């Protein structure tokens, strides 16, 4: 169904359907119908089924109806910049398509991917443009590394529209959103740097359905190896050499602190050249890899996109030979500054370049590296060479004139970290593509190349890629960490909100640098952050060079003892977490969820932003305040306001739905088990290669509880051919005895346990 505008002959708005729950809207000028050039929706469009959908234009306003109820109404569509526009840091061509969506002023907004700030996203503007904020980011800094132009509106029950509506702006171009802010309290505006705009409207009866359908469109999250859920240790500048790497791992093992992965940051490279090893400090990388594997530790190496310009450096030479680098609008290849000095950047837009990148990765994986850490892939460019030379000559000239100002000084010192101006790409046919059109896709396309490395090195293994930047769909390829945060209480709290919104944006596997990246951590914060990290999908301790050590033992007891206890707890609940990870891979649903996702009938739960659910059974209330030894906790109500019994994980005390102040000494992060729930657990092993003989079922049992359990070999893609175990655990208490059973749905793999034990008792911190 297509609309045009009599006053504006050029204007077209075309509705089609992707399935009975998803409608696609293309807005374009006559003759400029958008093509699905660099992005792909996993569902195809067809004519609107007029039994379900209807679109009308009344008083110049286009509205769309689903089953005779209004779904959405647009108060304005234009081909110009909106009034609420915020001047971006980058220059963009003057072509804009703007859509204003009328929304209920009481609507709440969630999603938008990796955004700083609060859980609920109203009253702010958001930019979609992947950047490195440089150093670290502030509380409401925007944009950041990842762009996911997808949000979910939750409208009040008395609103005429649907309670839930997901909206995905498909364009990867630069875009801006105004969420009930300068555009007015009943408006959600979006503008995109393009002559056309494509959006998908996703309907559903619950948040779960919306997120599931969004991932039907953009792809299901990848199934990571089980070690990805273990404890990961990392620090920029450490280990400095092979001996230190082994020493570090031995310290973990000697102290009995579980560990699954050790990261090697840029210091492992020869002069920061990617895919190399420092010949003095890491002379025998394959020996080191072997030693780490013997200790059941998976090595992950960082790889940035910038390739140092240096003849005789194999990666650069082969890149030149295959002409893989991004071009410059002037002439030749784009040259910019990154860690190794002047560098060129692979043009991942091209298929053959992604293949070449895969080959480079395969070589490093062949040495025994288990995972690849894709950093600086917004792409971050400290300074383009031309700009750098211009700056220097300007300063010289000014010096001759005796006219150097404070601004000049700032300009030199405050170098941009996103100097991608001048980059020009080519597609597979050799056609030039302006950088703006593919900027937000750079990391996604890089990940596509990195995956090829894994596939060629060992096609049966599941890849592990950790990426800093990304776009919608990155969940198919990689896990994300939330970049350079700071060792502050404020950042720790904000990480919860960022990770929850990432989960609502189809990206279930993410985590923040535990302990904080920038600045020196204090022992209490490190302890509280490890408690929180133990419940997050990615549990990685990472910090910057020159900051205080934040190993679990860095501050001695009691901190070490408590941190160790929570890392152990992470391993104890591995069967539960791994099951959630598998289910997120199947459905797209998040692993950690805002309280309101599990308890949408409880209005109060929408205001809770410092607690979260892990799956549907555990409620976690981390301590996010310095010195706090108790905290206020909200325990939600069930359907129809039903009071639920919540059991304190540590004490076994039962509390009813409502607000409570609970005790939270330094060794306690409050955790509650939902009424009639069961959490499958194992022994606190030292790494994910070790198994436990017993499956423990930790219950909060009134009469009966159920949970699913998934298990497989943790490494290969065998699960795709049915080599896994999936079953329903049932625990029942008839007042006289407790019985357990597991009803298998799939028995293609022998799970780890020989015996099953019900745990009603508490565990102790
Ligand atoms: C960037 C990354 C950080 C890494 C550092 C050095 O700042 O975000 O995690 O440690 O570069 O490679």
XYZ file of C-alpha atoms and ligand atoms in Angstrom:
777
model
C 0.000 0.000 0.000
C 1.537 3.308 -1.059
C 0.685 6.884 -0.030
C 1.762 10.023 -1.767
C 1.320 13.641 -0.797
C -0.563 16.056 -3.095
C 1.385 19.055 -1.780
C 4.650 17.222 -2.177
C 4.637 15.290 -5.450
C 7.886 13.558 -4.523
C 6.686 11.972 -1.341
C 5.928 8.242 -1.076
C 5.211 6.079 1.949
C 4.881 2.409 1.270
C 3.651 -0.236 3.683
C 4.340 -3.924 3.198
C 4.326 -6.815 5.617
C 7.104 -9.114 6.754
C 4.709 -11.412 8.553
C 1.423 -11.084 10.368
C 3.152 -9.276 13.249
C 5.662 -7.086 11.464
C 4.947 -4.289 9.058
C 7.564 -2.489 7.006
C 7.344 1.177 6.125
C 9.495 2.769 3.437
C 9.477 6.550 3.149
C 11.173 7.911 0.035
C 11.081 10.411 -2.755
C 9.485 9.290 -5.981
C 11.958 7.124 -7.845
C 14.258 6.668 -4.843
C 12.748 3.543 -3.383
C 15.278 2.119 -0.919
C 17.165 -1.016 -1.808
C 18.352 -3.469 0.791
C 21.930 -2.752 -0.164
C 24.155 -3.243 2.861
C 21.764 -4.680 5.285
C 19.518 -7.587 5.154
C 16.296 -8.317 6.875
C 15.919 -11.993 7.468
C 12.247 -11.868 6.440
C 10.926 -10.870 3.036
C 8.280 -8.261 2.315
C 4.940 -9.002 0.763
C 1.688 -7.096 0.175
C -0.226 -6.140 3.299
C -2.781 -8.709 4.283
C -5.876 -6.528 4.386
C -7.596 -8.900 6.780
C -5.051 -7.817 9.401
C -3.668 -4.448 8.418
C -5.121 -1.188 7.292
C -3.432 2.148 6.650
C -5.283 5.471 6.405
C -4.457 9.053 5.783
C -6.629 11.545 7.658
C -5.944 15.262 8.007
C -2.517 14.737 6.502
C -1.615 12.189 9.150
C -0.822 8.598 8.194
C -1.980 5.936 10.632
C -1.757 2.200 10.540
C -4.252 -0.201 12.090
C -3.893 -3.821 13.058
C -7.047 -5.863 13.508
C -9.003 -2.576 13.512
C -7.048 -1.070 16.425
C -4.668 1.788 15.902
C -1.058 0.712 15.889
C 0.804 3.873 15.115
C 0.205 7.367 13.857
C 2.737 9.680 12.243
C 2.342 13.373 12.916
C 4.854 14.445 10.333
C 7.069 13.039 7.630
C 9.512 15.264 5.760
C 12.738 15.380 3.813
C 14.488 17.901 6.007
C 16.250 18.134 9.338
C 13.882 18.386 12.308
C 13.812 21.332 14.689
C 15.095 19.210 17.539
C 18.194 18.249 15.579
C 21.503 18.201 17.448
C 24.592 19.199 15.450
C 26.732 16.104 15.108
C 30.524 16.041 15.400
C 30.905 14.662 11.891
C 29.985 16.398 8.614
C 27.136 14.714 6.793
C 25.739 15.346 3.322
C 22.578 17.413 3.448
C 19.974 14.715 2.848
C 17.579 13.889 5.640
C 14.367 11.965 6.056
C 12.439 12.696 9.226
C 9.490 10.911 10.759
C 7.630 12.006 13.850
C 5.636 9.367 15.612
C 2.791 10.376 17.888
C 3.003 8.528 21.178
C 1.144 8.492 24.470
C 2.821 10.939 26.870
C 2.687 8.181 29.492
C 4.551 5.716 27.271
C 7.842 4.341 28.530
C 10.713 3.769 26.146
C 13.342 1.030 26.352
C 16.045 -0.356 24.113
C 18.239 1.797 21.816
C 21.066 -0.690 22.375
C 24.192 0.495 24.130
C 23.263 3.862 25.563
C 24.544 5.457 28.727
C 22.106 7.149 31.116
C 19.021 5.596 32.624
C 17.085 2.395 31.997
C 14.019 4.245 30.745
C 15.034 6.283 27.711
C 12.487 9.172 27.599
C 13.492 12.826 27.667
C 16.709 12.548 25.795
C 18.173 12.575 22.281
C 20.181 9.700 20.882
C 22.591 9.541 17.989
C 23.360 6.386 16.056
C 26.968 6.725 15.001
C 29.616 4.386 16.333
C 32.336 6.319 18.104
C 35.163 5.835 20.518
C 34.441 8.440 23.203
C 38.213 8.527 23.797
C 39.569 7.440 27.158
C 36.291 6.844 28.927
C 32.666 7.992 28.757
C 30.506 10.065 31.028
C 27.131 9.248 32.539
C 24.961 10.627 29.730
C 27.517 10.622 26.946
C 26.121 9.847 23.520
C 26.815 8.317 21.068
C 28.983 5.390 22.130
C 30.495 2.377 20.352
C 27.425 0.378 19.274
C 24.382 1.578 17.298
C 21.101 -0.295 17.532
C 18.272 1.903 16.231
C 15.572 -0.181 17.857
C 13.282 0.768 20.718
C 10.234 -0.595 22.460
C 7.305 1.553 23.546
C 5.313 0.418 26.534
C 2.074 2.410 26.625
C -0.319 2.804 29.550
C -3.241 0.361 29.586
C -5.787 3.108 28.871
C -3.897 4.269 25.794
C -5.730 3.600 22.481
C -2.647 2.003 20.909
C -1.027 -1.337 21.695
C 0.615 -1.883 25.077
C 3.866 -2.956 23.379
C 5.328 -1.838 20.072
C 8.838 -2.368 18.771
C 10.260 0.001 16.182
C 13.385 -0.750 14.216
C 14.942 1.811 11.926
C 16.614 -0.399 9.374
C 18.937 2.233 7.883
C 22.519 1.902 9.085
C 23.086 5.546 8.131
C 23.690 8.176 10.789
C 20.428 8.824 12.619
C 19.051 10.758 15.555
C 16.116 10.096 17.835
C 14.270 12.472 20.091
C 12.438 10.518 22.753
C 9.673 12.725 24.193
C 12.209 15.493 24.670
C 12.642 18.632 22.556
C 10.100 17.363 20.043
C 7.363 17.368 22.685
C 6.023 15.025 25.361
C 3.906 12.998 22.957
C 6.410 12.591 20.184
C 9.139 10.250 19.176
C 11.098 11.736 16.330
C 13.673 10.103 14.133
C 15.762 11.551 11.378
C 18.163 9.717 9.161
C 20.928 10.901 6.882
C 19.449 9.407 3.743
C 16.951 10.133 0.999
C 14.831 7.288 2.266
C 13.974 5.587 5.489
C 12.906 2.026 6.207
C 11.375 1.052 9.492
C 9.783 -2.083 10.831
C 6.905 -1.972 13.283
C 6.942 -5.049 15.461
C 3.832 -6.056 17.355
C 3.479 -8.520 20.206
C 1.597 -9.215 23.398
C 4.678 -9.079 25.583
C 8.188 -7.701 25.661
C 9.427 -11.232 25.081
C 7.487 -11.486 21.840
C 8.753 -8.134 20.607
C 12.395 -9.032 21.284
C 11.930 -12.465 19.746
C 10.481 -10.931 16.586
C 13.158 -8.283 16.396
C 15.714 -11.117 16.369
C 13.636 -12.982 13.762
C 14.373 -9.918 11.664
C 17.990 -9.204 12.509
C 19.206 -12.685 13.424
C 19.373 -14.904 16.478
C 22.246 -14.504 18.954
C 25.177 -16.848 18.381
C 25.752 -19.884 20.571
C 29.071 -19.276 22.298
C 31.359 -21.926 23.743
C 30.622 -22.632 27.408
C 33.905 -21.075 28.538
C 32.497 -17.708 27.398
C 30.323 -17.870 30.520
C 33.267 -18.494 32.840
C 35.331 -15.879 34.664
C 37.619 -13.918 32.292
C 40.666 -11.952 33.363
C 42.170 -9.064 31.459
C 44.295 -5.956 31.923
C 45.827 -3.551 29.436
C 49.579 -3.875 30.005
C 49.385 -7.232 31.778
C 50.647 -9.878 31.309
C 53.704 -8.108 29.991
C 55.423 -11.322 28.936
C 54.961 -15.075 28.664
C 56.242 -15.729 32.172
C 53.827 -13.250 33.675
C 50.942 -14.875 31.790
C 51.714 -18.273 33.272
C 52.402 -16.771 36.670
C 49.033 -15.023 36.660
C 47.185 -18.229 35.837
C 49.118 -20.107 38.507
C 48.073 -17.528 41.057
C 44.410 -18.163 40.205
C 44.877 -21.902 40.376
C 47.012 -21.718 43.547
C 44.388 -19.633 45.320
C 41.569 -21.837 44.077
C 39.873 -18.969 42.238
C 38.090 -20.260 39.125
C 39.304 -18.911 35.784
C 38.394 -19.722 32.190
C 40.076 -17.127 30.049
C 43.089 -14.830 29.961
C 43.192 -11.857 27.603
C 46.272 -10.500 25.866
C 45.897 -6.793 25.156
C 47.988 -4.816 22.641
C 51.182 -5.214 24.682
C 51.561 -8.761 23.349
C 52.192 -7.462 19.821
C 55.445 -6.385 18.200
C 55.190 -2.566 18.173
C 51.371 -2.829 18.295
C 51.244 -4.515 14.900
C 48.165 -6.711 14.710
C 48.611 -10.484 14.297
C 52.208 -10.324 15.566
C 53.900 -11.177 18.863
C 56.589 -9.181 20.591
C 59.690 -11.253 19.861
C 61.395 -10.626 23.195
C 58.470 -10.801 25.548
C 56.322 -13.377 23.737
C 58.980 -15.348 21.840
C 57.122 -18.672 21.761
C 53.428 -17.950 21.470
C 52.419 -21.491 20.562
C 54.207 -22.838 23.666
C 52.383 -20.279 25.771
C 49.055 -21.209 24.210
C 49.735 -24.865 24.907
C 50.602 -24.166 28.510
C 47.450 -22.122 29.018
C 45.305 -24.841 27.464
C 46.926 -27.435 29.729
C 45.728 -25.323 32.628
C 42.252 -25.101 31.065
C 42.589 -21.401 30.356
C 41.459 -20.034 26.986
C 43.671 -17.295 25.528
C 41.975 -14.355 23.822
C 44.012 -11.840 21.806
C 43.045 -8.311 20.877
C 43.070 -7.334 17.189
C 42.425 -3.756 16.067
C 41.559 -2.911 12.467
C 44.507 -0.528 11.881
C 47.354 -2.172 9.941
C 50.707 -0.440 10.391
C 52.200 0.890 7.179
C 55.493 -0.913 7.053
C 57.000 -2.741 4.146
C 58.180 -6.183 5.112
C 55.373 -6.584 7.685
C 53.517 -9.563 6.318
C 49.990 -8.395 7.112
C 50.595 -5.008 5.496
C 52.341 -6.481 2.464
C 49.619 -9.007 1.778
C 46.971 -6.301 2.314
C 48.711 -4.086 -0.229
C 49.071 -6.918 -2.657
C 45.356 -7.700 -2.439
C 44.427 -4.034 -2.327
C 42.302 -4.485 0.775
C 42.499 -1.030 2.308
C 39.880 1.717 2.576
C 40.473 4.481 0.027
C 40.841 8.204 0.547
C 38.541 10.794 -1.021
C 41.679 12.552 -2.243
C 43.740 9.753 -3.693
C 45.221 6.410 -2.732
C 44.419 4.758 0.553
C 43.181 6.454 3.688
C 45.952 6.831 6.253
C 45.255 7.445 9.915
C 46.910 7.219 13.288
C 46.291 4.285 15.591
C 48.351 2.412 18.238
C 51.109 1.295 15.816
C 51.459 4.765 14.223
C 50.305 5.562 10.702
C 48.020 2.768 9.564
C 45.621 1.670 6.847
C 42.196 0.136 7.451
C 40.740 -2.964 5.797
C 37.635 -2.246 3.730
C 35.366 -4.902 5.243
C 32.553 -3.886 2.901
C 34.156 -6.116 0.297
C 33.686 -9.849 0.408
C 37.301 -10.577 -0.624
C 38.573 -8.316 2.168
C 36.490 -10.156 4.760
C 37.959 -13.356 3.380
C 41.485 -11.901 3.693
C 40.738 -10.815 7.283
C 39.541 -14.347 8.007
C 42.886 -15.696 6.747
C 44.826 -13.382 9.081
C 42.681 -14.502 11.998
C 43.002 -18.168 11.076
C 46.795 -17.922 11.396
C 46.594 -16.605 14.934
C 43.883 -19.096 15.893
C 46.083 -21.848 14.514
C 48.664 -21.045 17.178
C 46.120 -21.967 19.835
C 44.338 -18.663 20.434
C 40.738 -19.434 21.472
C 38.965 -16.115 21.102
C 39.358 -12.835 19.243
C 38.787 -9.444 20.808
C 37.819 -6.893 18.140
C 38.589 -3.456 19.542
C 38.803 0.075 18.039
C 36.366 -1.012 15.338
C 33.996 1.984 15.224
C 36.520 2.492 13.535
C 38.523 4.671 15.898
C 41.130 6.751 14.082
C 43.147 9.077 16.288
C 43.849 11.474 13.478
C 43.801 11.318 9.684
C 47.272 11.905 8.306
C 46.185 14.864 6.155
C 44.462 16.571 9.051
C 47.520 15.953 11.191
C 49.859 17.525 8.634
C 47.478 20.453 8.137
C 47.350 21.048 11.855
C 51.097 21.051 12.155
C 51.568 23.492 9.286
C 48.805 25.753 10.601
C 50.545 25.852 13.955
C 53.903 26.620 12.301
C 52.369 29.468 10.362
C 50.719 30.826 13.450
C 53.975 30.532 15.326
C 55.705 32.625 12.678
C 53.002 35.209 13.080
C 53.349 34.947 16.850
C 49.657 34.117 17.074
C 49.229 30.736 18.770
C 46.076 30.720 20.876
C 44.699 28.515 23.604
C 42.276 27.035 21.032
C 45.219 25.912 18.865
C 46.780 24.320 21.876
C 43.544 22.491 22.623
C 43.080 21.402 19.068
C 46.463 19.713 19.003
C 46.156 18.165 22.436
C 42.513 17.232 22.147
C 42.941 15.170 19.019
C 39.792 13.571 17.649
C 39.549 9.815 18.043
C 36.987 9.350 15.310
C 38.745 10.970 12.400
C 37.149 8.887 9.666
C 36.548 11.901 7.389
C 37.949 11.215 3.964
C 37.440 7.443 4.034
C 35.885 6.005 0.912
C 34.843 2.404 0.423
C 34.195 0.168 -2.531
C 31.652 -2.579 -2.913
C 32.212 -5.959 -4.551
C 31.624 -4.452 -7.995
C 34.195 -1.733 -7.381
C 31.577 1.032 -6.992
C 32.587 3.757 -4.549
C 30.572 4.043 -1.340
C 30.839 7.077 0.929
C 32.017 6.183 4.398
C 28.824 7.567 5.993
C 26.768 4.796 4.422
C 28.774 1.969 5.945
C 30.339 3.503 9.036
C 27.928 1.869 11.475
C 28.358 -1.467 9.713
C 32.156 -1.529 9.867
C 32.401 -3.662 13.031
C 29.581 -5.971 11.953
C 31.338 -6.634 8.662
C 34.655 -7.068 10.472
C 33.036 -9.682 12.718
C 31.851 -11.442 9.583
C 35.487 -11.648 8.461
C 36.672 -12.744 11.907
C 34.133 -15.585 11.955
C 35.591 -16.826 8.671
C 38.930 -17.193 10.462
C 37.323 -19.490 13.029
C 35.515 -21.436 10.335
C 38.618 -22.113 8.331
C 40.831 -22.898 11.338
C 38.355 -25.303 12.876
C 34.896 -25.459 11.317
C 33.418 -27.571 14.098
C 34.310 -25.119 16.908
C 32.001 -22.306 18.047
C 33.692 -18.914 17.621
C 34.197 -16.483 20.465
C 34.420 -12.864 19.351
C 34.221 -9.973 21.762
C 33.547 -6.710 19.964
C 33.450 -3.093 21.069
C 31.445 -1.667 18.168
C 28.482 -3.067 16.292
C 25.120 -2.551 14.668
C 21.794 -4.394 14.794
C 22.566 -7.995 13.943
C 25.951 -8.074 15.716
C 24.349 -10.581 18.112
C 24.650 -13.205 15.374
C 28.425 -12.983 15.491
C 29.755 -11.640 18.741
C 29.496 -10.730 22.391
C 29.801 -7.043 23.289
C 31.451 -5.270 26.191
C 30.444 -1.756 27.060
C 33.839 -0.161 26.382
C 35.941 2.112 28.507
C 34.004 2.735 31.715
C 35.474 4.101 34.928
C 36.163 2.622 38.348
C 33.295 4.494 39.960
C 30.071 3.502 41.700
C 28.142 5.551 39.180
C 29.499 3.483 36.279
C 28.860 0.230 38.047
C 25.192 1.129 38.520
C 24.885 2.419 34.968
C 26.316 -0.836 33.596
C 23.196 -2.643 34.833
C 20.970 -0.316 32.839
C 23.168 -0.551 29.749
C 23.264 -4.343 29.806
C 19.497 -4.589 30.372
C 18.777 -2.310 27.421
C 21.220 -4.250 25.253
C 19.252 -7.374 26.136
C 15.989 -5.674 25.183
C 17.694 -4.730 21.910
C 18.316 -8.326 20.846
C 21.839 -8.542 22.243
C 21.714 -10.883 25.222
C 25.444 -11.463 25.699
C 27.211 -8.423 27.042
C 29.093 -7.208 30.070
C 30.949 -4.223 31.450
C 34.618 -4.135 32.496
C 34.277 -5.466 36.033
C 36.114 -3.191 38.466
C 36.055 -0.399 35.888
C 38.557 0.370 33.131
C 39.754 3.885 33.810
C 41.068 5.038 37.180
C 42.098 3.213 40.330
C 39.494 0.946 41.832
C 38.898 0.850 45.574
C 38.616 -2.571 47.253
C 34.968 -2.232 48.196
C 33.950 -1.283 44.662
C 35.955 -4.157 43.191
C 34.202 -6.535 45.566
C 30.719 -5.227 44.845
C 31.409 -5.202 41.107
C 32.565 -8.827 41.120
C 29.366 -9.743 42.944
C 27.374 -8.037 40.206
C 29.585 -9.372 37.391
C 29.015 -12.929 38.578
C 25.376 -12.538 37.489
C 26.000 -10.853 34.133
C 26.275 -12.729 30.821
C 29.912 -11.689 30.213
C 31.987 -11.732 33.426
C 35.300 -10.073 32.568
C 37.564 -8.120 34.874
C 39.444 -5.555 32.752
C 41.299 -2.335 33.522
C 43.557 0.186 31.886
C 47.316 0.418 31.861
C 48.814 2.336 34.753
C 45.824 1.766 37.023
C 46.038 -0.141 40.251
C 45.932 -3.958 39.954
C 42.448 -5.331 40.282
C 43.060 -9.042 40.445
C 40.706 -10.782 42.879
C 43.514 -10.922 45.467
C 44.880 -7.394 44.956
C 43.556 -6.048 48.247
C 43.906 -9.175 50.384
C 41.209 -10.401 52.745
C 38.307 -10.042 53.274
C 37.980 -8.803 49.679
C 39.748 -11.768 48.108
C 37.654 -14.272 50.070
C 34.404 -12.568 49.057
C 35.337 -12.144 45.402
C 36.388 -15.784 45.253
C 33.054 -16.826 46.762
C 31.115 -14.978 44.044
C 33.270 -16.325 41.220
C 32.556 -19.783 42.649
C 28.863 -18.977 42.748
C 29.072 -18.118 39.045
C 30.335 -21.648 38.390
C 27.771 -23.206 40.700
C 24.884 -21.706 38.738
C 26.511 -22.536 35.382
C 23.813 -25.124 34.435
C 21.190 -22.395 34.928
C 23.180 -19.735 33.030
C 24.136 -22.067 30.225
C 20.504 -23.086 29.788
C 19.542 -19.409 29.604
C 22.307 -18.820 27.070
C 21.014 -21.635 24.876
C 17.461 -20.337 25.153
C 18.603 -16.837 24.218
C 20.282 -18.308 21.159
C 17.032 -20.019 20.191
C 14.631 -17.194 20.919
C 16.613 -13.947 21.176
C 15.296 -13.364 24.685
C 17.708 -11.761 27.132
C 19.576 -13.707 29.815
C 19.344 -10.848 32.328
C 16.056 -8.959 32.262
C 14.530 -5.890 33.798
C 12.094 -6.794 36.567
C 9.142 -5.563 34.481
C 9.918 -8.032 31.711
C 9.034 -10.898 34.065
C 6.325 -9.002 35.981
C 4.618 -6.704 33.456
C 1.362 -6.739 35.424
C 3.132 -5.037 38.330
C 3.311 -1.312 37.479
C 5.751 -0.674 40.286
C 8.299 -2.933 38.623
C 8.716 -0.439 35.751
C 10.373 1.989 38.166
C 13.020 -0.440 39.354
C 16.309 0.087 37.568
C 18.917 -1.200 40.008
C 17.646 -4.759 40.325
C 17.251 -7.355 37.627
C 16.161 -10.895 36.952
C 18.556 -13.599 35.812
C 16.227 -15.781 33.782
C 12.809 -16.073 35.367
C 13.848 -17.455 38.754
C 16.509 -15.235 40.314
C 16.122 -11.636 41.376
C 19.425 -9.861 41.963
C 19.679 -6.625 43.960
C 23.336 -5.557 43.741
C 24.749 -3.058 46.186
C 25.687 -0.029 44.122
C 26.450 2.462 46.898
C 29.700 2.973 48.684
C 29.563 1.946 52.327
C 26.028 0.548 52.103
C 25.494 -2.459 54.359
C 21.790 -2.833 53.694
C 19.601 -1.972 50.772
C 16.014 -1.413 49.836
C 14.712 -4.131 47.598
C 11.486 -4.343 45.661
C 10.074 -7.839 45.274
C 7.435 -7.820 42.542
C 3.901 -9.164 42.573
C 2.523 -11.813 40.263
C -0.476 -11.706 37.936
C -3.522 -9.822 39.272
C -1.476 -8.374 42.100
C -0.847 -11.799 43.640
C 1.554 -11.684 46.571
C 4.521 -13.930 45.971
C 6.937 -15.492 48.404
C 10.543 -14.655 47.645
C 13.271 -16.638 49.342
C 16.525 -14.992 50.341
C 19.275 -17.005 48.629
C 21.664 -16.677 51.544
C 19.452 -16.977 54.626
C 16.458 -18.939 53.397
C 14.144 -16.298 54.929
C 11.002 -15.736 52.964
C 9.754 -12.244 52.171
C 6.518 -11.278 50.494
C 6.129 -9.038 47.455
C 6.691 -5.364 48.272
C 9.484 -3.109 49.502
C 11.902 -4.372 52.137
C 15.163 -3.216 53.584
C 17.481 -6.182 53.618
C 20.836 -6.683 55.213
C 23.769 -6.542 52.796
C 27.113 -6.680 54.585
C 30.117 -6.650 52.273
C 29.943 -10.404 51.680
C 26.262 -10.317 50.717
C 24.738 -9.248 47.448
C 21.000 -9.805 47.970
C 19.594 -12.511 45.691
C 16.067 -13.914 45.890
C 14.470 -17.002 44.394
C 10.986 -16.594 43.021
C 8.164 -18.625 44.510
C 7.939 -22.135 43.117
C 11.206 -21.946 41.229
C 14.143 -24.225 40.820
C 17.694 -23.251 39.859
C 19.848 -26.070 38.447
C 23.381 -25.982 39.858
C 26.664 -27.883 39.998
C 29.769 -27.989 42.198
C 31.994 -24.887 42.236
C 34.485 -26.167 39.654
C 37.664 -24.280 38.734
C 36.819 -23.891 35.039
C 34.221 -25.019 32.522
C 36.305 -28.032 31.430
C 35.630 -29.587 34.837
C 32.333 -31.267 35.543
C 30.507 -32.048 38.717
C 28.901 -35.447 39.320
C 25.868 -33.970 40.962
C 23.091 -31.794 39.672
C 21.808 -29.707 42.560
C 18.334 -28.285 42.465
C 18.105 -25.174 44.587
C 14.411 -24.594 45.207
C 11.954 -22.151 46.648
C 9.170 -24.635 46.856
C 5.567 -24.111 47.908
C 4.216 -27.149 46.121
C 5.860 -27.593 42.743
C 8.559 -25.963 40.654
C 9.787 -26.371 37.091
C 12.835 -25.328 35.115
C 14.448 -26.315 31.849
C 17.975 -27.628 31.670
C 20.294 -27.674 28.666
C 23.711 -29.279 28.365
C 26.058 -30.171 25.519
C 29.791 -30.573 24.904
C 30.221 -26.811 25.331
C 32.523 -26.430 22.347
C 31.369 -27.752 19.035
C 28.494 -27.120 16.689
C 27.242 -30.655 17.360
C 24.186 -29.149 19.058
C 23.032 -28.030 15.614
C 22.720 -31.740 14.745
C 20.840 -32.560 17.902
C 23.829 -33.485 20.104
C 22.462 -31.931 23.262
C 20.347 -32.631 26.280
C 17.285 -30.504 26.985
C 14.693 -31.400 29.519
C 12.176 -30.167 32.025
C 13.084 -30.464 35.700
C 10.105 -30.906 38.024
C 10.285 -30.782 41.785
C 7.162 -31.513 43.797
C 6.369 -31.341 47.492
C 3.138 -33.066 48.464
C 3.614 -32.197 52.117
C 5.154 -35.541 52.933
C 8.008 -35.936 50.540
C 9.813 -34.104 47.780
C 10.073 -35.825 44.412
C 12.112 -34.809 41.398
C 11.927 -35.788 37.775
C 13.446 -34.711 34.518
C 11.328 -35.071 31.410
C 13.747 -35.086 28.504
C 12.811 -33.285 25.322
C 16.090 -34.088 23.652
C 18.643 -36.686 24.676
C 21.343 -36.289 22.054
C 24.040 -35.740 24.684
C 24.834 -37.367 28.008
C 24.634 -34.538 30.572
C 27.218 -34.223 33.356
C 25.421 -35.565 36.437
C 25.221 -39.051 37.968
C 22.973 -37.972 40.779
C 20.450 -35.284 41.570
C 20.137 -33.569 44.937
C 17.437 -31.179 45.981
C 18.764 -28.210 47.914
C 16.284 -26.479 50.104
C 19.006 -25.380 52.499
C 20.950 -22.157 52.056
C 24.482 -21.933 50.760
C 26.225 -19.264 52.800
C 28.351 -16.503 51.393
C 40.757 0.536 24.165
C 39.871 -0.597 24.665
C 40.436 -1.177 25.930
C 41.854 -1.658 25.661
C 42.720 -0.521 25.139
C 44.119 -0.973 24.724
O 40.737 1.589 25.057
O 38.552 -0.172 24.832
O 39.634 -2.219 26.402
O 42.416 -2.180 26.831
O 42.089 0.069 24.006
O 44.069 -1.937 23.743
